[in-house]
């Protein structure tokens, strides 16, 4: 068996059209390349506006791809018709960040979970049985099915969203900041659920987050995005603990350590790093000026 | 809000939410009366021509203008026709005509709104343009023109009127759909493999269903009124009895038989009133549920989640209160290393503070259950907890800024010799913004978009410090410079939407310290910011606090922020402080179980996941 990637993104550009006549568009992604193997978690770290969410949406067919390829099992899925995209729903799924707006407020949990199944042609009875299994898989009680989303806390809603993503037994789940809106202890439990499901069901994650610690916890490999480009990528431990790229270094140093003394140390390190980088930039600028 | 073992899950409260709107309507007397009357009208409209005792158009010259009696229950009209029979049949026709107008308006408006809102593009442009055109047309004039061209017909005129009414639905549906279209659950449905038809039918139509019902009731009322008006003016088809035409005849004989006007007038008035009342009640009930969900979606911490507490009586918060109240607060002694730093006197002292919210059922739901806290001069006190722990409520109580319905139920808040618990607005004016500064969580929503950054800084300076305009501007510029804004003059003249979130937070910090307060209260000041910006803002806060020797009460959920800034920490859970002490004691020697569980949940120092274990794997992110 060869190490054929499950998802292979190559030189992807996404430009959102500008508003109004002849307005220039907004380039959200610029030549992004990334691949994900089966059963693998690739973490995607970046700050707001870095394009990390756009990359996830492009894979899901929710963002306009202007150039480049997105190959899923060797087939380009960047420009699928609606019908072809629907057929792909059993392969690629999503868990969004906001557990409050990602569940339809007027539908019961059972309806939400059964919907992707019945849309794919599963019979009602089979679907209901599957829903019970899904609730169990995300550790929610079986009677949760008859309730509305608003009766659940953020963590529970995120479990429901995970169950919905799992309904069609996909091979790849795009996780767009799935734990960012959750409390600390809930966050840890939901992350463990993600890992548990991965080990049990054999699914790959593109795990998007702004939090290096979260990404480090769940990812096999990590890619760092900055202004629409991937600036650093590689082994999870390497990127999140000993980064090479100046931006990743700044990102790592900016995250406060939950320990007063070590944070004092990190603060000093950060100031030193910033000073060093500023100096390097100045020299680089001077060199360009001379040249 | 622990989610693993929430007893709320075992309570059968699901049904409440599901059938609630209709059932709540049935509990409302106005709605019951309106619905009851409308039901009667509906029955008459369906069965009117069958139960009518006589032919409504049979004129009898012997029986002209008979008074109500045994033979003719409601008497006869000027042509000797039975009023009761005419009224029954007229109900059928009037209602059917109104329904026709409604149906036409619904079909055009809802379908158009859904398509334009969901697909957008050229259809959106064209249909919005057409809608504006229709709305600009004077309805009555169009109807009069149609009558003179097409002849007098109730049905034709109502169908045309339906077209004229369709913008009401179009606008409503269009607005709702464009709002929902970008909701994540619609994206999720699309990813789930649902076709557009299903998404529109299940996810989008369900959102606009209730507003459409309300609008339908109102539109039907308007259709009845306009139709009756046309008929009353004698512009209708005289061969079919309608409420309007009966009114017209009654008006002809108003001196001889005034009662003739009463029946159609009553029918018109009561029906439209019932429709309007029904729409109003339904709107009120919907807003009640709407407010609830809105409250939950906005900043999770700003308002306590009282609705859930009410729904689930066996919430731990209710049952465990007496027991937990006895549970002592774990208190660590002062760190000797801090003592020589010269800790100042107490700035803020909170004793046994209790905060609660009034409930619709008359009760009070507590969110802070008796906490003690003090902040000394020159000290940064971190208040850490998860959502719903009451930490933000505590901060708001000190500031006297509790949202509607919330109030301090008991305890003391002493600040510099003044008692703030239960203090009036006037007392607070002397403190808030002068001696206590406030830094909010969402920088953008705390700057007024209509004013420049500069004017929002200058105004408080002039009011609180009584500075002249020139001095105030100078001081504001100096403050902007101090908080690290690169070009103070440009930012001073900018509007809030022209600056970034990090800059906005710097501006708010500048505003908070502009009046030289003794105490700063910062509510999650960096939560909405990117990590790199957060680090800069934390640096700024630390520098300012040291430079001015202020007390700082820092509300946060992030242990990294606590480690970075705080001297002392109090851990809150379910409206109580469970553990308090110097920052190192909390991190190194936490004793309370909850504090420990929080510290354990921190991922920062965790092991990395490691590489994917697969012998045959050879790949990398390029």
Short mmCIF file of N, CA and C in Angstrom, two decimals, chain A residues 1 3 8 33 35 37-41 47-48 57 82 86 89 92-93 96 101-105 107 111 115-116 118-119 141 143 146-148 150-153 155-156 159 164 168 181 183-186 189 191 198 214 216-221 233 237 254-263 267 270-271, chain B residues 3-4 6 8-11 13-14 17-18 20 119 183-185 187-188 190-196 198 202-203 206 296-297 300 308 386-387 530-536 539 542 559-561 563-564 583-584 587-588 598 601-612 614 616-622:
data_model
loop_
_atom_site.label_atom_id
_atom_site.label_comp_id
_atom_site.label_asym_id
_atom_site.label_seq_id
_atom_site.Cartn_x
_atom_site.Cartn_y
_atom_site.Cartn_z
N UNK A 1 0.84 -1.20 0.00
CA UNK A 1 0.00 0.00 0.00
C UNK A 1 0.87 1.25 0.00
N UNK A 3 1.54 5.45 0.26
CA UNK A 3 1.05 6.51 1.14
C UNK A 3 0.36 7.59 0.32
N UNK A 8 -5.37 16.13 -0.99
CA UNK A 8 -4.15 16.76 -1.46
C UNK A 8 -4.50 18.13 -2.05
N UNK A 33 -0.58 24.79 -0.22
CA UNK A 33 -0.48 23.35 -0.48
C UNK A 33 -0.44 22.61 0.85
N UNK A 35 -1.39 18.34 2.53
CA UNK A 35 -2.04 17.05 2.31
C UNK A 35 -2.35 16.37 3.62
N UNK A 37 -3.27 12.48 5.28
CA UNK A 37 -3.32 11.04 5.05
C UNK A 37 -4.55 10.47 5.74
N UNK A 38 -4.87 9.24 5.42
CA UNK A 38 -5.99 8.59 6.10
C UNK A 38 -5.69 8.45 7.58
N UNK A 39 -6.72 8.65 8.40
CA UNK A 39 -6.61 8.52 9.87
C UNK A 39 -5.71 9.55 10.51
N UNK A 40 -5.36 10.59 9.77
CA UNK A 40 -4.40 11.53 10.31
C UNK A 40 -5.08 12.84 10.71
N UNK A 41 -4.54 13.50 11.73
CA UNK A 41 -5.00 14.83 12.06
C UNK A 41 -3.93 15.83 11.64
N UNK A 47 -3.97 33.15 12.98
CA UNK A 47 -4.79 34.13 13.68
C UNK A 47 -5.95 34.54 12.79
N UNK A 48 -6.79 35.43 13.30
CA UNK A 48 -7.95 35.82 12.51
C UNK A 48 -7.48 36.48 11.21
N UNK A 57 -13.25 25.85 4.22
CA UNK A 57 -14.46 26.04 3.43
C UNK A 57 -14.23 25.70 1.97
N UNK A 82 -23.28 21.01 -8.00
CA UNK A 82 -23.99 20.78 -6.75
C UNK A 82 -24.29 19.30 -6.54
N UNK A 86 -22.93 16.92 -3.56
CA UNK A 86 -23.82 16.21 -2.64
C UNK A 86 -23.38 14.76 -2.49
N UNK A 89 -20.83 14.09 0.10
CA UNK A 89 -21.13 14.39 1.51
C UNK A 89 -20.89 13.20 2.42
N UNK A 92 -16.76 13.69 3.05
CA UNK A 92 -16.17 14.84 3.76
C UNK A 92 -17.26 15.52 4.58
N UNK A 93 -17.01 15.72 5.85
CA UNK A 93 -17.99 16.37 6.72
C UNK A 93 -17.34 17.52 7.50
N UNK A 96 -18.42 22.87 12.91
CA UNK A 96 -18.12 24.30 12.93
C UNK A 96 -17.75 24.78 14.33
N UNK A 101 -24.90 28.49 16.51
CA UNK A 101 -25.56 28.74 15.24
C UNK A 101 -25.39 27.60 14.25
N UNK A 102 -24.70 26.54 14.65
CA UNK A 102 -24.49 25.48 13.67
C UNK A 102 -25.57 24.40 13.73
N UNK A 103 -26.50 24.53 14.70
CA UNK A 103 -27.62 23.59 14.76
C UNK A 103 -28.90 24.36 14.49
N UNK A 104 -29.72 23.82 13.62
CA UNK A 104 -30.98 24.47 13.28
C UNK A 104 -31.85 24.57 14.53
N UNK A 105 -32.25 25.80 14.92
CA UNK A 105 -32.91 25.97 16.21
C UNK A 105 -34.30 25.33 16.28
N UNK A 107 -35.31 22.44 14.90
CA UNK A 107 -35.39 20.99 14.71
C UNK A 107 -34.91 20.25 15.95
N UNK A 111 -34.09 14.90 14.47
CA UNK A 111 -34.27 15.37 13.09
C UNK A 111 -32.94 15.84 12.50
N UNK A 115 -31.30 13.82 9.35
CA UNK A 115 -31.43 14.51 8.07
C UNK A 115 -30.41 14.06 7.02
N UNK A 116 -29.10 14.08 7.36
CA UNK A 116 -28.15 13.64 6.33
C UNK A 116 -28.41 12.22 5.89
N UNK A 118 -31.45 10.47 5.83
CA UNK A 118 -32.61 10.35 4.97
C UNK A 118 -32.38 11.05 3.63
N UNK A 119 -31.59 12.11 3.66
CA UNK A 119 -31.27 12.79 2.39
C UNK A 119 -30.49 11.85 1.49
N UNK A 141 -27.02 11.00 26.29
CA UNK A 141 -28.06 10.02 26.61
C UNK A 141 -29.00 9.80 25.43
N UNK A 143 -32.14 9.64 25.21
CA UNK A 143 -33.37 10.43 25.13
C UNK A 143 -33.10 11.87 24.67
N UNK A 146 -35.12 13.72 21.35
CA UNK A 146 -36.40 14.42 21.23
C UNK A 146 -36.31 15.87 21.67
N UNK A 147 -35.12 16.36 21.98
CA UNK A 147 -35.00 17.74 22.48
C UNK A 147 -34.58 18.70 21.38
N UNK A 148 -34.68 19.97 21.74
CA UNK A 148 -34.24 21.02 20.81
C UNK A 148 -32.83 21.47 21.20
N UNK A 150 -31.56 24.24 21.86
CA UNK A 150 -31.39 25.27 22.90
C UNK A 150 -31.39 24.69 24.31
N UNK A 151 -31.75 23.42 24.44
CA UNK A 151 -31.76 22.83 25.78
C UNK A 151 -30.40 22.28 26.17
N UNK A 152 -29.42 22.43 25.30
CA UNK A 152 -28.12 21.85 25.60
C UNK A 152 -27.06 22.93 25.80
N UNK A 153 -26.07 22.59 26.60
CA UNK A 153 -24.96 23.53 26.82
C UNK A 153 -24.04 23.50 25.60
N UNK A 155 -20.97 22.59 25.17
CA UNK A 155 -20.22 21.36 24.98
C UNK A 155 -21.10 20.25 24.43
N UNK A 156 -22.33 20.19 24.95
CA UNK A 156 -23.25 19.16 24.46
C UNK A 156 -23.64 19.42 23.01
N UNK A 159 -21.05 18.23 20.82
CA UNK A 159 -21.13 16.78 20.66
C UNK A 159 -22.18 16.41 19.62
N UNK A 164 -23.54 14.63 14.11
CA UNK A 164 -24.07 14.87 12.76
C UNK A 164 -22.98 14.64 11.70
N UNK A 168 -22.76 10.06 8.38
CA UNK A 168 -22.57 9.40 7.09
C UNK A 168 -21.26 8.62 7.03
N UNK A 181 -15.12 27.89 21.40
CA UNK A 181 -16.19 28.56 22.13
C UNK A 181 -16.50 27.85 23.45
N UNK A 183 -15.75 26.07 27.33
CA UNK A 183 -15.00 26.26 28.56
C UNK A 183 -13.82 25.30 28.61
N UNK A 184 -12.87 25.67 29.46
CA UNK A 184 -11.63 24.91 29.56
C UNK A 184 -11.83 23.41 29.76
N UNK A 185 -12.60 23.04 30.77
CA UNK A 185 -12.73 21.61 31.08
C UNK A 185 -13.54 20.91 30.00
N UNK A 186 -14.56 21.61 29.46
CA UNK A 186 -15.36 21.04 28.38
C UNK A 186 -14.49 20.82 27.15
N UNK A 189 -12.49 17.69 27.28
CA UNK A 189 -13.29 16.48 27.07
C UNK A 189 -13.70 16.31 25.62
N UNK A 191 -12.08 17.44 23.02
CA UNK A 191 -10.88 17.05 22.27
C UNK A 191 -10.61 15.55 22.42
N UNK A 198 -11.53 9.19 16.32
CA UNK A 198 -10.55 8.94 15.26
C UNK A 198 -9.96 7.54 15.38
N UNK A 214 -4.03 23.58 21.77
CA UNK A 214 -5.09 22.67 21.31
C UNK A 214 -4.59 21.84 20.13
N UNK A 216 -1.57 21.19 19.25
CA UNK A 216 -0.50 20.28 19.68
C UNK A 216 -1.08 19.01 20.29
N UNK A 217 -2.18 19.19 21.03
CA UNK A 217 -2.79 18.07 21.72
C UNK A 217 -3.36 17.05 20.75
N UNK A 218 -3.90 17.52 19.63
CA UNK A 218 -4.68 16.61 18.78
C UNK A 218 -4.01 16.27 17.45
N UNK A 219 -2.98 17.03 17.05
CA UNK A 219 -2.50 16.89 15.67
C UNK A 219 -1.28 15.99 15.55
N UNK A 220 -1.26 15.22 14.47
CA UNK A 220 -0.04 14.49 14.11
C UNK A 220 0.94 15.43 13.42
N UNK A 221 0.39 16.21 12.49
CA UNK A 221 1.21 17.21 11.84
C UNK A 221 0.53 18.56 11.94
N UNK A 233 5.33 24.16 8.24
CA UNK A 233 4.55 22.96 8.47
C UNK A 233 5.49 21.81 8.79
N UNK A 237 4.97 18.22 17.18
CA UNK A 237 5.81 18.65 18.29
C UNK A 237 6.82 19.70 17.83
N UNK A 254 3.81 34.44 22.16
CA UNK A 254 2.72 35.32 22.59
C UNK A 254 1.72 34.59 23.49
N UNK A 255 1.65 33.27 23.36
CA UNK A 255 0.68 32.53 24.17
C UNK A 255 1.18 32.45 25.61
N UNK A 256 0.43 32.98 26.55
CA UNK A 256 0.92 32.97 27.94
C UNK A 256 0.91 31.56 28.54
N UNK A 257 1.96 31.23 29.27
CA UNK A 257 2.05 29.92 29.92
C UNK A 257 1.31 29.98 31.25
N UNK A 258 0.55 28.99 31.56
CA UNK A 258 -0.18 29.03 32.84
C UNK A 258 0.71 28.71 34.03
N UNK A 259 1.72 29.49 34.20
CA UNK A 259 2.56 29.38 35.39
C UNK A 259 3.28 30.72 35.54
N UNK A 260 3.15 31.36 36.71
CA UNK A 260 3.65 32.72 36.86
C UNK A 260 5.14 32.86 36.55
N UNK A 261 5.94 31.96 37.05
CA UNK A 261 7.37 32.13 36.87
C UNK A 261 7.81 31.83 35.45
N UNK A 262 7.25 30.73 34.91
CA UNK A 262 7.63 30.41 33.53
C UNK A 262 7.07 31.45 32.56
N UNK A 263 5.93 32.03 32.89
CA UNK A 263 5.39 33.07 32.02
C UNK A 263 6.29 34.30 32.06
N UNK A 267 7.86 35.83 28.83
CA UNK A 267 7.66 37.24 28.47
C UNK A 267 8.99 37.87 28.09
N UNK A 270 10.10 36.58 24.84
CA UNK A 270 9.32 37.16 23.75
C UNK A 270 9.86 38.54 23.39
N UNK A 271 10.14 39.33 24.42
CA UNK A 271 10.66 40.67 24.13
C UNK A 271 12.01 40.58 23.41
N UNK B 3 -20.79 19.53 31.85
CA UNK B 3 -21.66 18.90 30.87
C UNK B 3 -21.65 17.39 30.95
N UNK B 4 -20.70 16.84 31.69
CA UNK B 4 -20.60 15.39 31.70
C UNK B 4 -21.76 14.77 32.45
N UNK B 6 -24.74 16.24 33.76
CA UNK B 6 -25.74 17.27 34.00
C UNK B 6 -27.07 16.62 34.31
N UNK B 8 -29.75 17.89 34.38
CA UNK B 8 -30.79 18.46 33.53
C UNK B 8 -31.15 17.51 32.40
N UNK B 9 -30.18 16.70 32.02
CA UNK B 9 -30.43 15.83 30.88
C UNK B 9 -31.51 14.81 31.15
N UNK B 10 -31.68 14.47 32.40
CA UNK B 10 -32.62 13.41 32.70
C UNK B 10 -34.04 13.94 32.89
N UNK B 11 -34.21 15.26 32.90
CA UNK B 11 -35.56 15.77 33.10
C UNK B 11 -36.29 15.85 31.77
N UNK B 13 -37.95 17.75 29.78
CA UNK B 13 -38.39 19.12 29.53
C UNK B 13 -38.48 19.41 28.05
N UNK B 14 -38.20 18.39 27.26
CA UNK B 14 -38.11 18.63 25.82
C UNK B 14 -39.44 19.09 25.24
N UNK B 17 -40.55 22.90 25.08
CA UNK B 17 -40.08 23.82 24.05
C UNK B 17 -40.76 23.57 22.72
N UNK B 18 -41.07 22.32 22.44
CA UNK B 18 -41.50 21.98 21.10
C UNK B 18 -42.89 22.49 20.76
N UNK B 20 -44.48 24.62 22.44
CA UNK B 20 -44.75 25.76 23.30
C UNK B 20 -45.54 26.87 22.64
N UNK B 119 -30.84 32.48 -3.52
CA UNK B 119 -29.93 32.40 -4.66
C UNK B 119 -29.28 33.75 -4.99
N UNK B 183 -26.06 31.38 8.02
CA UNK B 183 -25.90 30.69 9.31
C UNK B 183 -25.15 29.38 9.08
N UNK B 184 -24.43 28.99 10.11
CA UNK B 184 -23.61 27.79 9.95
C UNK B 184 -24.45 26.55 9.73
N UNK B 185 -25.66 26.51 10.30
CA UNK B 185 -26.41 25.26 10.16
C UNK B 185 -26.89 25.05 8.73
N UNK B 187 -24.97 25.94 6.14
CA UNK B 187 -23.75 25.38 5.56
C UNK B 187 -23.61 23.90 5.90
N UNK B 188 -23.90 23.60 7.17
CA UNK B 188 -23.78 22.22 7.62
C UNK B 188 -24.74 21.33 6.85
N UNK B 190 -25.81 21.84 3.87
CA UNK B 190 -25.29 21.70 2.51
C UNK B 190 -24.20 20.64 2.48
N UNK B 191 -23.32 20.69 3.48
CA UNK B 191 -22.25 19.69 3.54
C UNK B 191 -22.82 18.30 3.78
N UNK B 192 -23.97 18.24 4.47
CA UNK B 192 -24.59 16.95 4.75
C UNK B 192 -25.17 16.32 3.51
N UNK B 193 -25.14 17.02 2.39
CA UNK B 193 -25.63 16.46 1.15
C UNK B 193 -27.08 16.74 0.88
N UNK B 194 -27.64 17.77 1.51
CA UNK B 194 -29.03 18.11 1.25
C UNK B 194 -29.15 18.97 0.01
N UNK B 195 -30.19 18.72 -0.77
CA UNK B 195 -30.45 19.55 -1.93
C UNK B 195 -31.01 20.89 -1.51
N UNK B 196 -31.01 21.84 -2.46
CA UNK B 196 -31.49 23.18 -2.13
C UNK B 196 -32.95 23.16 -1.69
N UNK B 198 -34.65 20.90 -0.14
CA UNK B 198 -34.78 20.45 1.24
C UNK B 198 -34.29 21.49 2.22
N UNK B 202 -36.85 22.85 4.89
CA UNK B 202 -36.74 22.46 6.30
C UNK B 202 -36.04 23.50 7.16
N UNK B 203 -34.97 24.08 6.64
CA UNK B 203 -34.17 24.93 7.51
C UNK B 203 -34.58 26.38 7.43
N UNK B 206 -38.77 27.03 8.07
CA UNK B 206 -39.16 26.90 9.47
C UNK B 206 -38.86 28.17 10.25
N UNK B 296 -29.05 34.01 25.08
CA UNK B 296 -28.07 32.97 25.24
C UNK B 296 -26.95 33.07 24.22
N UNK B 297 -27.29 33.55 23.06
CA UNK B 297 -26.26 33.57 22.04
C UNK B 297 -25.25 34.67 22.24
N UNK B 300 -21.57 34.86 26.35
CA UNK B 300 -22.10 33.82 27.21
C UNK B 300 -22.09 34.23 28.67
N UNK B 308 -32.37 28.49 31.83
CA UNK B 308 -32.12 27.08 32.05
C UNK B 308 -32.37 26.70 33.50
N UNK B 386 -15.41 29.50 34.81
CA UNK B 386 -15.94 29.14 33.51
C UNK B 386 -17.22 29.92 33.26
N UNK B 387 -17.80 29.76 32.07
CA UNK B 387 -19.00 30.52 31.77
C UNK B 387 -20.11 30.15 32.76
N UNK B 530 -6.55 38.38 18.99
CA UNK B 530 -5.59 37.35 18.58
C UNK B 530 -4.48 37.23 19.62
N UNK B 531 -3.83 36.06 19.63
CA UNK B 531 -2.82 35.81 20.67
C UNK B 531 -1.71 36.85 20.66
N UNK B 532 -1.21 37.16 19.47
CA UNK B 532 -0.09 38.11 19.43
C UNK B 532 -0.52 39.49 19.91
N UNK B 533 -1.76 39.86 19.59
CA UNK B 533 -2.28 41.14 20.06
C UNK B 533 -2.53 41.08 21.56
N UNK B 534 -3.05 39.94 22.01
CA UNK B 534 -3.29 39.75 23.43
C UNK B 534 -2.02 39.99 24.23
N UNK B 535 -0.90 39.44 23.75
CA UNK B 535 0.36 39.61 24.48
C UNK B 535 0.72 41.09 24.60
N UNK B 536 0.48 41.84 23.52
CA UNK B 536 0.81 43.26 23.56
C UNK B 536 -0.10 44.00 24.53
N UNK B 539 0.90 43.31 28.05
CA UNK B 539 2.07 44.12 28.39
C UNK B 539 1.65 45.54 28.76
N UNK B 542 -0.08 45.72 32.14
CA UNK B 542 0.88 45.58 33.24
C UNK B 542 1.64 46.88 33.46
N UNK B 559 -6.02 30.81 32.17
CA UNK B 559 -4.99 30.71 33.20
C UNK B 559 -3.68 31.34 32.75
N UNK B 560 -3.45 31.36 31.45
CA UNK B 560 -2.24 32.01 30.95
C UNK B 560 -2.27 33.50 31.27
N UNK B 561 -3.40 34.13 31.06
CA UNK B 561 -3.54 35.56 31.36
C UNK B 561 -3.36 35.79 32.85
N UNK B 563 -1.60 33.95 34.92
CA UNK B 563 -0.19 33.78 35.25
C UNK B 563 0.62 34.99 34.82
N UNK B 564 0.19 35.60 33.73
CA UNK B 564 0.94 36.73 33.20
C UNK B 564 0.80 37.98 34.06
N UNK B 583 -1.05 34.15 43.52
CA UNK B 583 -1.09 33.43 42.26
C UNK B 583 -0.27 32.13 42.29
N UNK B 584 0.91 32.18 42.95
CA UNK B 584 1.74 30.98 42.96
C UNK B 584 1.11 29.87 43.78
N UNK B 587 -1.48 28.15 41.61
CA UNK B 587 -0.93 27.30 40.55
C UNK B 587 -0.18 26.09 41.11
N UNK B 588 0.51 26.30 42.23
CA UNK B 588 1.38 25.22 42.73
C UNK B 588 0.68 24.34 43.74
N UNK B 598 -9.71 22.31 36.98
CA UNK B 598 -9.46 23.32 35.95
C UNK B 598 -8.00 23.28 35.52
N UNK B 601 -7.19 20.54 33.27
CA UNK B 601 -7.73 20.63 31.92
C UNK B 601 -6.86 21.47 31.00
N UNK B 602 -5.89 22.16 31.58
CA UNK B 602 -5.01 22.99 30.75
C UNK B 602 -4.19 22.11 29.82
N UNK B 603 -4.17 22.52 28.55
CA UNK B 603 -3.49 21.68 27.56
C UNK B 603 -2.06 22.12 27.33
N UNK B 604 -1.71 23.30 27.81
CA UNK B 604 -0.45 23.92 27.40
C UNK B 604 0.77 23.04 27.55
N UNK B 605 0.85 22.36 28.67
CA UNK B 605 2.07 21.60 28.90
C UNK B 605 1.91 20.14 28.53
N UNK B 606 0.81 19.85 27.83
CA UNK B 606 0.53 18.46 27.52
C UNK B 606 1.51 17.89 26.53
N UNK B 607 1.49 16.59 26.45
CA UNK B 607 2.32 15.90 25.48
C UNK B 607 1.77 16.16 24.09
N UNK B 608 2.63 16.27 23.09
CA UNK B 608 2.11 16.37 21.72
C UNK B 608 1.53 15.04 21.31
N UNK B 609 0.68 15.07 20.27
CA UNK B 609 0.04 13.84 19.82
C UNK B 609 1.06 12.88 19.23
N UNK B 610 2.09 13.42 18.65
CA UNK B 610 3.10 12.57 18.03
C UNK B 610 2.74 12.28 16.59
N UNK B 611 3.67 11.67 15.88
CA UNK B 611 3.42 11.41 14.46
C UNK B 611 2.43 10.28 14.31
N UNK B 612 1.76 10.26 13.16
CA UNK B 612 0.82 9.20 12.85
C UNK B 612 1.57 7.88 12.78
N UNK B 614 2.15 4.69 11.41
CA UNK B 614 1.83 3.83 10.28
C UNK B 614 3.12 3.55 9.55
N UNK B 616 3.77 2.38 6.75
CA UNK B 616 3.88 2.63 5.32
C UNK B 616 3.77 4.11 4.96
N UNK B 617 3.70 4.93 5.99
CA UNK B 617 3.44 6.34 5.71
C UNK B 617 4.73 7.08 5.41
N UNK B 618 4.67 7.81 4.35
CA UNK B 618 5.80 8.68 4.04
C UNK B 618 5.19 9.91 3.39
N UNK B 619 5.07 10.94 4.13
CA UNK B 619 4.41 12.10 3.54
C UNK B 619 4.69 13.30 4.39
N UNK B 620 4.37 14.42 3.91
CA UNK B 620 4.58 15.62 4.71
C UNK B 620 3.73 16.74 4.16
N UNK B 621 3.49 17.71 5.00
CA UNK B 621 2.78 18.87 4.51
C UNK B 621 3.79 19.65 3.68
N UNK B 622 3.38 19.94 2.51
CA UNK B 622 4.35 20.66 1.69
C UNK B 622 4.24 22.15 1.91
#
